[in-house]
Short mmCIF file of C-alpha atoms in Angstrom, two decimals:
data_model
loop_
_atom_site.label_atom_id
_atom_site.label_comp_id
_atom_site.label_asym_id
_atom_site.label_seq_id
_atom_site.Cartn_x
_atom_site.Cartn_y
_atom_site.Cartn_z
CA MET A 1 93.29 103.82 108.70
CA GLU A 2 93.93 102.35 111.96
CA LEU A 3 96.96 100.35 112.29
CA ARG A 4 95.18 97.72 114.30
CA HIS A 5 93.22 96.86 110.98
CA LEU A 6 96.19 96.98 109.06
CA ARG A 7 98.20 94.60 111.51
CA THR A 8 94.76 92.57 111.31
CA PHE A 9 94.65 92.59 107.44
CA SER A 10 98.55 91.84 107.23
CA ALA A 11 97.80 88.72 108.97
CA VAL A 12 94.94 87.48 107.04
CA ALA A 13 96.84 88.30 103.67
CA ARG A 14 99.73 86.27 104.76
CA THR A 15 97.55 83.33 106.09
CA LEU A 16 94.37 83.59 103.85
CA ASN A 17 92.53 81.97 106.46
CA PHE A 18 90.42 83.99 109.31
CA THR A 19 90.79 81.30 111.78
CA ARG A 20 94.65 80.94 111.73
CA ALA A 21 95.06 84.86 111.65
CA ALA A 22 92.94 84.92 114.82
CA ALA A 23 95.12 82.60 116.47
CA GLU A 24 98.05 84.29 115.74
CA LEU A 25 96.84 87.53 117.06
CA ASN A 26 95.17 86.33 119.70
CA TYR A 27 91.80 87.89 118.72
CA ALA A 28 88.41 86.39 118.45
CA GLN A 29 87.15 85.41 114.86
CA SER A 30 84.58 87.58 114.73
CA SER A 31 86.75 90.17 115.77
CA VAL A 32 88.94 89.70 112.81
CA THR A 33 86.15 89.53 110.89
CA GLU A 34 84.69 93.12 111.86
CA GLN A 35 88.17 94.71 111.40
CA ILE A 36 88.40 93.65 107.82
CA GLN A 37 85.14 95.23 107.31
CA ALA A 38 85.93 98.29 108.73
CA LEU A 39 88.91 98.52 106.65
CA GLU A 40 86.96 97.76 103.42
CA THR A 41 84.54 100.33 104.54
CA ARG A 42 87.31 102.96 105.12
CA LEU A 43 88.77 102.23 101.79
CA SER A 44 85.78 101.75 99.74
CA VAL A 45 87.03 98.80 98.15
CA LYS A 46 86.90 94.81 98.63
CA LEU A 47 89.97 93.32 99.97
CA PHE A 48 89.34 89.52 99.69
CA ASP A 49 87.22 87.20 97.60
CA ARG A 50 85.75 84.68 99.50
CA ALA A 51 84.35 82.45 96.99
CA HIS A 52 83.98 78.82 96.61
CA ARG A 53 85.36 78.22 100.24
CA ARG A 54 88.74 79.77 99.61
CA LEU A 55 89.69 83.40 100.52
CA THR A 56 91.84 85.25 98.01
CA LEU A 57 93.22 88.89 97.81
CA THR A 58 91.61 90.80 95.43
CA PRO A 59 93.85 93.15 92.97
CA ALA A 60 93.15 95.98 95.47
CA GLY A 61 94.34 93.58 98.58
CA GLU A 62 97.31 92.66 96.77
CA ARG A 63 98.32 96.53 96.45
CA LEU A 64 97.54 96.97 99.84
CA VAL A 65 99.92 94.36 101.42
CA ALA A 66 103.38 96.10 100.50
CA TYR A 67 101.95 99.46 101.88
CA ALA A 68 100.44 97.77 105.04
CA ASP A 69 103.88 96.01 105.90
CA ARG A 70 105.58 99.36 105.05
CA MET A 71 103.52 101.23 107.76
CA LEU A 72 103.80 98.39 110.54
CA LEU A 73 107.28 98.26 110.23
CA LEU A 74 107.60 102.25 110.18
CA GLU A 75 105.44 102.15 113.60
CA ARG A 76 107.93 99.65 115.05
CA GLU A 77 110.95 101.76 113.98
CA ALA A 78 109.23 104.89 115.35
CA LEU A 79 108.50 103.08 118.57
CA THR A 80 112.62 102.11 118.82
CA ALA A 81 113.41 105.63 117.76
CA VAL A 82 111.50 107.77 120.54
CA GLY A 83 112.09 104.92 123.53
CA ASP A 84 114.73 104.71 125.89
CA ASP A 85 117.22 102.19 124.48
CA ALA A 86 118.33 101.37 128.38
CA ARG A 87 114.70 100.03 128.95
CA GLU A 88 114.05 96.37 129.54
CA PRO A 89 113.17 94.86 126.19
CA GLY A 90 109.46 94.18 126.05
CA GLY A 91 106.45 94.04 123.31
CA PRO A 92 106.07 91.33 120.30
CA LEU A 93 109.24 89.30 118.81
CA THR A 94 108.49 86.96 116.12
CA VAL A 95 110.87 84.44 115.33
CA GLY A 96 110.73 82.28 112.27
CA GLY A 97 112.66 78.87 111.55
CA LEU A 98 112.53 75.86 109.19
CA GLU A 99 110.65 72.85 110.82
CA THR A 100 113.80 71.08 112.38
CA LEU A 101 115.33 74.28 113.94
CA CYS A 102 112.03 75.03 115.28
CA ALA A 103 111.92 71.65 116.80
CA HIS A 104 115.46 71.13 117.98
CA ARG A 105 117.94 74.16 117.89
CA LEU A 106 115.55 77.44 118.79
CA PRO A 107 113.85 76.00 122.01
CA PRO A 108 116.88 76.61 124.09
CA VAL A 109 117.67 80.17 122.67
CA LEU A 110 113.94 81.25 123.32
CA ALA A 111 114.10 79.71 126.67
CA ARG A 112 117.28 81.55 127.51
CA TYR A 113 115.69 84.81 126.00
CA ARG A 114 112.65 84.43 127.85
CA ARG A 115 114.23 83.87 131.25
CA LEU A 116 116.14 87.28 130.69
CA PHE A 117 113.55 89.21 129.08
CA PRO A 118 110.08 88.03 130.28
CA LYS A 119 108.32 91.30 129.23
CA VAL A 120 108.67 90.08 125.36
CA ARG A 121 106.05 88.61 123.76
CA ILE A 122 107.23 86.02 121.60
CA THR A 123 105.69 84.37 118.70
CA LEU A 124 107.75 81.52 116.76
CA ARG A 125 106.48 80.30 113.15
CA GLU A 126 107.82 77.53 111.07
CA GLY A 127 108.33 78.05 107.38
CA GLY A 128 110.30 77.44 104.00
CA ARG A 129 113.32 78.91 103.53
CA GLY A 130 112.12 81.41 100.96
CA GLU A 131 109.00 81.97 102.83
CA LEU A 132 110.85 83.16 105.86
CA ARG A 133 113.21 85.26 104.25
CA GLU A 134 110.28 87.22 102.34
CA GLU A 135 108.66 87.37 105.87
CA VAL A 136 111.74 89.27 107.25
CA ARG A 137 112.10 91.33 103.98
CA ARG A 138 108.11 92.39 104.74
CA GLY A 139 108.83 92.96 108.44
CA GLY A 140 106.32 90.10 109.53
CA ILE A 141 109.17 88.10 111.02
CA ASP A 142 111.89 89.80 113.04
CA VAL A 143 114.51 87.15 113.20
CA ALA A 144 114.59 83.71 110.94
CA PHE A 145 116.80 80.88 111.11
CA THR A 146 117.61 78.59 108.09
CA PHE A 147 120.18 76.28 106.45
CA GLY A 148 122.62 77.07 103.64
CA THR A 149 124.18 79.94 102.62
CA ALA A 150 121.80 83.18 102.36
CA PRO A 151 122.02 85.18 98.96
CA ALA A 152 122.79 88.87 99.15
CA ASP A 153 119.95 91.29 99.60
CA GLY A 154 120.36 95.09 100.42
CA LEU A 155 117.31 95.09 102.78
CA LEU A 156 118.44 91.86 104.84
CA ALA A 157 121.33 91.01 107.10
CA SER A 158 122.69 87.39 107.61
CA GLU A 159 125.17 85.65 109.98
CA THR A 160 126.50 82.04 110.29
CA LEU A 161 125.99 80.73 113.30
CA ALA A 162 127.12 77.05 113.16
CA ARG A 163 128.03 74.43 110.97
CA GLU A 164 125.63 71.71 110.96
CA ARG A 165 126.73 67.89 109.95
CA LEU A 166 125.29 65.98 107.08
CA VAL A 167 123.98 62.49 107.51
CA VAL A 168 122.96 60.02 105.29
CA VAL A 169 119.51 58.34 106.42
CA THR A 170 118.88 54.88 105.41
CA PRO A 171 116.39 51.98 106.16
CA PRO A 172 117.61 50.06 108.98
CA GLY A 173 119.32 46.76 107.64
CA HIS A 174 120.55 48.77 104.77
CA ARG A 175 124.36 48.11 103.25
CA LEU A 176 125.58 51.51 104.43
CA ALA A 177 123.72 51.35 107.92
CA ALA A 178 126.86 49.72 109.64
CA HIS A 179 129.41 52.31 108.01
CA ALA A 180 131.43 54.56 110.57
CA ARG A 181 131.06 57.35 107.94
CA ILE A 182 130.08 57.39 104.17
CA ASP A 183 132.49 58.82 101.35
CA GLY A 184 130.31 60.26 98.38
CA PRO A 185 131.34 57.63 95.98
CA GLU A 186 129.93 55.21 98.08
CA LEU A 187 126.42 56.40 97.35
CA ARG A 188 126.82 55.27 93.74
CA GLY A 189 123.53 53.73 92.45
CA GLU A 190 121.40 54.37 95.65
CA SER A 191 118.05 55.63 95.20
CA PHE A 192 117.41 58.95 97.11
CA LEU A 193 114.08 60.76 98.27
CA ALA A 194 114.07 64.35 98.24
CA THR A 195 112.42 67.74 99.21
CA PRO A 196 110.89 69.66 96.06
CA PRO A 197 113.37 71.80 93.96
CA GLY A 198 113.73 75.15 95.63
CA CYS A 199 113.92 73.79 99.27
CA GLY A 200 116.94 74.43 101.47
CA PHE A 201 117.57 70.39 101.73
CA ARG A 202 117.01 69.74 98.02
CA GLU A 203 119.90 72.12 97.26
CA MET A 204 122.19 69.99 99.89
CA LEU A 205 121.26 66.71 98.20
CA ASP A 206 121.98 68.80 94.55
CA CYS A 207 125.30 70.10 95.58
CA LEU A 208 126.35 66.45 96.63
CA ILE A 209 125.33 65.04 93.45
CA ASP A 210 127.14 67.80 91.50
CA SER A 211 130.13 67.07 93.48
CA LEU A 212 130.15 63.35 92.78
CA GLY A 213 129.57 63.22 89.13
CA ALA A 214 129.42 59.61 87.86
CA ALA A 215 129.47 58.41 91.08
CA ALA A 216 126.28 60.27 92.64
CA PRO A 217 123.00 58.56 93.68
CA THR A 218 119.88 59.20 91.83
CA VAL A 219 116.65 60.97 93.23
CA ASP A 220 113.70 58.53 92.57
CA ALA A 221 111.26 60.65 94.84
CA GLN A 222 109.80 63.50 96.22
CA VAL A 223 108.33 64.38 99.57
CA ALA A 224 107.03 67.36 101.35
CA SER A 225 109.14 67.77 104.55
CA MET A 226 112.30 66.66 106.77
CA ALA A 227 109.71 64.25 108.56
CA ALA A 228 108.38 62.67 105.63
CA LEU A 229 111.73 61.78 104.34
CA CYS A 230 112.63 60.07 107.90
CA ARG A 231 109.17 58.20 107.70
CA CYS A 232 109.74 57.01 103.93
CA ALA A 233 113.26 56.28 104.75
CA ALA A 234 112.35 54.09 107.68
CA ALA A 235 109.57 52.33 105.50
CA GLY A 236 112.33 51.31 102.90
CA MET A 237 111.80 53.86 100.03
CA GLY A 238 115.30 54.92 99.74
CA CYS A 239 118.09 56.98 101.49
CA ALA A 240 117.79 60.58 102.57
CA LEU A 241 120.33 63.43 103.04
CA LEU A 242 119.54 65.40 106.07
CA PRO A 243 121.24 67.62 109.00
CA GLU A 244 121.95 65.42 111.82
CA THR A 245 119.65 67.22 114.04
CA ALA A 246 116.78 65.96 111.67
CA ALA A 247 117.56 62.68 112.15
CA ALA A 248 118.73 62.10 115.69
CA GLY A 249 115.34 61.22 117.24
CA PRO A 250 114.61 58.57 114.49
CA ALA A 251 117.99 57.01 114.68
CA ALA A 252 117.90 57.00 118.34
CA ARG A 253 115.12 55.13 118.33
CA GLY A 254 116.14 52.63 115.96
CA GLU A 255 113.82 53.52 113.05
CA VAL A 256 116.39 54.78 110.63
CA ALA A 257 120.29 54.45 110.42
CA ALA A 258 121.91 58.06 110.33
CA VAL A 259 125.66 57.77 109.10
CA PRO A 260 127.55 60.86 108.91
CA LEU A 261 128.92 61.97 105.55
CA THR A 262 132.42 63.04 104.67
CA GLY A 263 133.88 65.17 102.03
CA ALA A 264 133.14 68.73 100.85
CA ALA A 265 129.33 68.62 101.01
CA SER A 266 129.19 67.13 104.48
CA ARG A 267 128.23 70.21 106.08
CA THR A 268 125.89 73.29 105.88
CA GLY A 269 125.45 76.65 107.58
CA LEU A 270 123.03 77.36 110.05
CA THR A 271 122.08 80.86 109.22
CA MET A 272 120.46 83.83 111.15
CA THR A 273 118.52 86.33 109.05
CA TRP A 274 117.32 89.58 110.20
CA ARG A 275 116.21 93.18 108.54
CA HIS A 276 118.80 96.03 108.48
CA GLY A 277 118.05 98.34 111.32
CA THR A 278 115.57 96.13 113.11
CA GLU A 279 118.61 95.25 115.22
CA GLN A 280 118.43 98.66 117.02
CA ARG A 281 115.08 97.53 118.41
CA PRO A 282 116.43 96.29 122.23
CA SER A 283 114.23 93.29 122.02
CA VAL A 284 115.84 92.35 118.70
CA ARG A 285 119.48 93.13 119.67
CA GLU A 286 119.14 91.07 122.38
CA PHE A 287 117.61 88.06 120.87
CA LEU A 288 120.35 88.08 118.30
CA ALA A 289 123.05 88.09 120.93
CA ALA A 290 121.35 85.26 122.81
CA ALA A 291 121.14 83.03 119.49
CA ARG A 292 124.90 83.89 118.88
CA SER A 293 125.37 82.50 122.38
CA VAL A 294 123.41 79.40 122.36
CA LEU A 295 123.96 78.28 118.88
CA GLY A 296 127.57 79.35 118.43
CA GLU A 297 127.96 76.82 121.35
CA ALA A 298 125.95 74.14 119.55
CA GLY A 299 128.69 74.03 116.98
CA GLY A 300 126.29 71.67 114.82
CA GLY A 301 128.59 68.53 116.07
CA GLY A 302 132.03 67.15 115.66
CA ASP A 303 134.46 67.28 112.72
CA PRO A 304 133.56 64.79 110.06
#
């Protein structure tokens, strides 16, 4: 099997879309199709089902995913092991992050890193927290950035770079909008919007609710993303709990009010995660250093 075929298979298996995989790999879609067909011919097995305009992995394809990821990761480790660590970093580097972090926190990191190491080809990908950690575990992402405390994982290393202040986002003219700060009990009886269970931002709200007991607000609606939370709050559907970074733009435009929260649940960690051993690659090692420098300086705002 050719590694380039496995690389293409891994991208298609992750996206379940030939067009998105081709764009990610900078290939023509016809090239992606040809490589998958060549791999299926080499293995004498079908890897994808293409019925009803939906692409799904066959059982054989599902089994191949783990092997392909391991082989591609081994390739990167081999290149590092035989290379000269003193050389200028180069090659591909894939960085992942939550929607808000990709839009607001990561661009300064990427810009500084790009100035220092122009030979590195950077790919930035958005995703949910669980998806990002799984991609780091599989080797599809080199470094990921999320909010909250990272669960223990023997394959992964994590580091909290900063503490992000949380704000209560309200519709304009809401009774809480004029407050300079909000103490938890002031939220009693309020209707809140939330992302679905399992999302890092939902965990932040659940933590606040648990800490308030009988004085806690209620969750009356679920929406898919932080951007949607802000838009729904602006439309008067309810309040939302968000990192200050996510609400800064809409608040500056007067679309919502964003009032800092006080108390034990008023901040969340900005966490960087990578796979053990990948920091030996010069490109990853230098990126970790750049992120520590830039995001450590940012600090996530002043004290509540």
